Short mmCIF file of C-alpha atoms in Angstrom, two decimals:
data_model
loop_
_atom_site.label_atom_id
_atom_site.label_comp_id
_atom_site.label_asym_id
_atom_site.label_seq_id
_atom_site.Cartn_x
_atom_site.Cartn_y
_atom_site.Cartn_z
CA UNK A 28 7.15 -13.79 -13.78
CA UNK A 29 6.86 -17.41 -12.67
CA UNK A 30 6.50 -16.30 -9.01
CA UNK A 31 3.61 -13.98 -9.88
CA UNK A 32 1.95 -16.76 -11.89
CA UNK A 33 2.29 -19.07 -8.88
CA UNK A 34 0.71 -16.51 -6.54
CA UNK A 35 -2.14 -15.84 -8.97
CA UNK A 36 -2.81 -19.58 -9.28
CA UNK A 37 -2.74 -20.06 -5.50
CA UNK A 38 -5.16 -17.19 -4.90
CA UNK A 39 -7.45 -18.41 -7.67
CA UNK A 40 -7.53 -21.92 -6.18
CA UNK A 41 -8.42 -20.57 -2.72
CA UNK A 42 -11.10 -18.27 -4.14
CA UNK A 43 -12.54 -21.20 -6.10
CA UNK A 44 -12.64 -23.37 -2.97
CA UNK A 45 -14.38 -20.62 -1.00
CA UNK A 46 -16.93 -20.04 -3.78
CA UNK A 47 -17.72 -23.75 -4.02
CA UNK A 48 -18.04 -24.03 -0.23
CA UNK A 49 -20.37 -21.03 -0.02
CA UNK A 50 -22.56 -22.36 -2.84
CA UNK A 51 -22.86 -25.78 -1.20
CA UNK A 52 -23.44 -24.24 2.23
CA UNK A 53 -26.29 -22.15 0.77
CA UNK A 54 -27.92 -25.40 -0.35
CA UNK A 55 -27.41 -26.96 3.09
CA UNK A 56 -24.74 -29.34 1.81
CA UNK A 57 -21.38 -29.65 3.53
CA UNK A 58 -18.44 -29.57 1.14
CA UNK A 59 -16.00 -32.45 1.43
CA UNK A 60 -14.26 -31.92 -1.90
CA UNK A 61 -12.48 -28.58 -1.60
CA UNK A 62 -8.91 -28.88 -0.50
CA UNK A 63 -8.53 -27.07 1.76
CA UNK A 64 -12.16 -26.47 2.70
CA UNK A 65 -12.46 -22.88 3.83
CA UNK A 66 -14.04 -22.75 7.29
CA UNK A 67 -15.87 -19.57 8.26
CA UNK A 68 -14.45 -19.82 11.80
CA UNK A 69 -11.04 -18.91 10.36
CA UNK A 70 -9.51 -15.90 8.63
CA UNK A 71 -7.25 -16.74 5.65
CA UNK A 72 -4.28 -14.44 5.12
CA UNK A 73 -1.97 -14.80 2.09
CA UNK A 74 1.73 -14.51 2.92
CA UNK A 75 5.10 -14.83 1.21
CA UNK A 76 7.94 -16.97 2.53
CA UNK A 77 10.89 -14.74 3.44
CA UNK A 78 13.15 -17.59 4.55
CA UNK A 79 12.83 -21.31 5.18
CA UNK A 80 15.35 -23.90 6.31
CA UNK A 81 15.29 -27.47 5.01
CA UNK A 82 18.56 -29.00 6.14
CA UNK A 83 18.35 -29.44 9.90
CA UNK A 84 16.36 -31.34 12.49
CA UNK A 85 14.61 -28.11 13.49
CA UNK A 86 13.49 -26.51 10.25
CA UNK A 87 11.72 -23.16 10.45
CA UNK A 88 9.88 -20.68 8.24
CA UNK A 89 9.67 -16.86 8.27
CA UNK A 90 6.72 -15.07 6.62
CA UNK A 91 6.27 -11.44 5.56
CA UNK A 92 3.11 -10.93 7.65
CA UNK A 93 3.01 -10.17 11.38
CA UNK A 94 0.87 -8.87 14.22
CA UNK A 95 -0.13 -5.73 12.31
CA UNK A 96 -1.66 -8.02 9.67
CA UNK A 97 -3.56 -10.03 12.30
CA UNK A 98 -1.22 -13.01 12.62
CA UNK A 99 -1.11 -14.62 16.06
CA UNK A 100 1.05 -17.37 17.57
CA UNK A 101 -0.51 -20.81 17.05
CA UNK A 102 -1.90 -19.86 13.64
CA UNK A 103 -1.68 -22.51 10.94
CA UNK A 104 0.34 -22.27 7.72
CA UNK A 105 -1.11 -24.04 4.67
CA UNK A 106 -1.25 -24.00 0.88
CA UNK A 107 -3.78 -25.50 -1.51
CA UNK A 108 -1.50 -28.59 -1.49
CA UNK A 109 -1.58 -29.18 2.26
CA UNK A 110 -0.18 -28.36 5.69
CA UNK A 111 3.09 -26.42 5.92
CA UNK A 112 3.50 -25.71 9.63
CA UNK A 113 2.51 -23.57 12.62
CA UNK A 114 3.34 -19.97 13.58
CA UNK A 115 5.15 -19.90 16.92
CA UNK A 116 6.08 -16.21 17.28
CA UNK A 117 5.24 -12.88 15.63
CA UNK A 118 6.54 -9.34 15.53
CA UNK A 119 4.85 -6.38 13.83
CA UNK A 120 5.77 -7.32 10.27
CA UNK A 121 6.96 -10.95 10.32
CA UNK A 122 5.95 -14.37 11.59
CA UNK A 123 8.26 -17.18 12.68
CA UNK A 124 7.09 -20.76 12.56
CA UNK A 125 8.03 -24.42 12.54
CA UNK A 126 7.42 -26.51 9.44
CA UNK A 127 6.36 -30.16 9.33
CA UNK A 128 10.07 -30.84 8.69
CA UNK A 129 10.77 -30.24 12.39
CA UNK A 130 11.00 -32.84 15.17
CA UNK A 131 9.11 -30.57 17.59
CA UNK A 132 5.97 -30.27 15.46
CA UNK A 133 3.04 -32.69 15.67
CA UNK A 134 -0.16 -32.27 13.63
CA UNK A 135 -3.47 -33.80 14.68
CA UNK A 136 -4.78 -35.78 11.71
CA UNK A 137 -7.70 -38.02 10.79
CA UNK A 138 -7.64 -41.11 8.56
CA UNK A 139 -10.17 -40.69 5.75
CA UNK A 140 -11.22 -44.35 5.63
CA UNK A 141 -11.97 -44.85 9.34
CA UNK A 142 -12.05 -41.40 10.96
CA UNK A 143 -9.39 -42.56 13.44
CA UNK A 144 -7.33 -39.70 14.91
CA UNK A 145 -3.53 -39.84 14.87
CA UNK A 146 -0.62 -37.45 15.48
CA UNK A 147 1.60 -36.90 12.43
CA UNK A 148 5.29 -36.03 12.82
CA UNK A 149 8.21 -35.67 10.42
CA UNK A 150 10.16 -38.87 9.70
CA UNK A 151 13.42 -36.93 10.14
CA UNK A 152 14.85 -38.12 6.83
CA UNK A 153 13.09 -36.77 3.75
CA UNK A 154 11.34 -33.61 2.58
CA UNK A 155 8.06 -35.43 1.93
CA UNK A 156 8.09 -38.13 4.61
CA UNK A 157 6.19 -38.29 7.90
CA UNK A 158 4.92 -40.83 10.44
CA UNK A 159 1.38 -41.25 11.78
CA UNK A 160 1.63 -42.77 15.28
CA UNK A 161 -0.36 -44.41 18.06
CA UNK A 162 -2.93 -46.21 15.90
CA UNK A 163 -4.62 -49.24 17.46
CA UNK A 164 -3.53 -52.53 15.79
CA UNK A 165 -7.11 -53.53 14.93
CA UNK A 166 -7.79 -50.37 12.84
CA UNK A 167 -8.17 -51.24 9.16
CA UNK A 168 -5.93 -49.06 6.99
CA UNK A 169 -7.03 -48.60 3.39
CA UNK A 170 -4.35 -48.73 0.71
CA UNK A 171 -3.17 -45.16 0.04
CA UNK A 172 -5.37 -43.92 2.90
CA UNK A 173 -5.52 -40.11 2.95
CA UNK A 174 -4.90 -38.09 6.11
CA UNK A 175 -6.54 -34.71 6.78
CA UNK A 176 -6.36 -32.26 9.67
CA UNK A 177 -8.76 -33.33 12.41
CA UNK A 178 -10.39 -29.94 13.03
CA UNK A 179 -10.13 -30.50 16.80
CA UNK A 180 -7.78 -27.57 17.35
CA UNK A 181 -7.94 -23.83 16.71
CA UNK A 182 -4.81 -23.98 14.54
CA UNK A 183 -6.12 -25.60 11.37
CA UNK A 184 -9.63 -25.97 9.99
CA UNK A 185 -10.80 -29.54 9.44
CA UNK A 186 -10.03 -31.43 6.23
CA UNK A 187 -6.84 -29.69 5.13
CA UNK A 188 -4.89 -32.42 3.26
CA UNK A 189 -1.84 -33.74 5.12
CA UNK A 190 -0.61 -36.81 3.24
CA UNK A 191 -1.22 -40.37 2.10
CA UNK A 192 -0.22 -43.64 3.76
CA UNK A 193 2.54 -45.71 2.15
CA UNK A 194 2.58 -48.70 4.49
CA UNK A 195 2.33 -49.60 8.16
CA UNK A 196 4.12 -51.59 10.85
CA UNK A 197 3.50 -52.66 14.44
CA UNK A 198 5.54 -50.87 17.11
CA UNK A 199 6.26 -52.85 20.30
CA UNK A 200 3.38 -55.14 19.34
CA UNK A 201 0.87 -52.64 20.72
CA UNK A 202 0.36 -49.79 18.25
CA UNK A 203 0.54 -49.34 14.51
CA UNK A 204 2.63 -46.70 12.80
CA UNK A 205 2.04 -45.43 9.26
CA UNK A 206 4.64 -44.27 6.79
CA UNK A 207 3.16 -41.12 5.23
CA UNK A 208 4.01 -39.18 2.08
CA UNK A 209 3.22 -35.52 2.70
CA UNK A 210 1.24 -33.70 0.02
CA UNK A 211 3.06 -30.44 0.63
CA UNK A 212 6.39 -30.11 -1.17
CA UNK A 213 9.06 -28.24 0.80
CA UNK A 214 11.54 -28.03 -2.07
CA UNK A 215 10.51 -24.64 -3.45
CA UNK A 216 7.80 -23.16 -1.27
CA UNK A 217 7.16 -19.47 -1.93
CA UNK A 218 3.54 -18.51 -1.17
CA UNK A 219 1.38 -19.71 1.74
CA UNK A 220 -1.87 -18.95 3.55
CA UNK A 221 -2.05 -18.30 7.31
CA UNK A 222 -5.16 -19.68 9.06
CA UNK A 223 -6.22 -17.53 12.02
CA UNK A 224 -9.03 -18.69 14.31
CA UNK A 225 -11.54 -15.83 14.61
CA UNK A 226 -12.17 -16.30 18.36
CA UNK A 227 -8.45 -15.72 18.92
CA UNK A 228 -8.76 -12.41 17.07
CA UNK A 229 -11.63 -11.38 19.35
CA UNK A 230 -9.61 -12.28 22.45
CA UNK A 231 -6.48 -10.53 21.17
#
């Protein structure tokens, strides 16, 4: 079926990324090309979307994996395309999370061209639109600048793709705000990967 083909493709892409990362790591070279780069500090758990809302200000996602599978609150949800959201609660067999299409969610991101850190939030209007905030006015923004996860939290590994800038404007004359097109499509999301920080597993 088309769903099985999608899952096979997703798993193959993640396996390919891990293989490339391990080969480069063995040579002492850090991979910057795999998307997402698989970080050994995280466990990666495939999951299927049971339910996801797309039509409110507080969109959520429910996955078919829970505490018995090792999922913990504050685990990341990604695909090979980019960031999906964050797990906020778990029971034995399911996880509940917020997607990037939710006003309450903010993702720590890094601009590829400058390394500047910025929070990314949903624009509240479209399924692929977000805003990168609180950027100093003097920071040079490259055309179509790519944003990745910063790696400064235990939710997502570094360098998971987030989106690309589509333009900027000054806010109150003191900070710059970027219009961002998210890489992850929320129109027909079926299979995801949960990122679980290994130290959290040890503590749990």
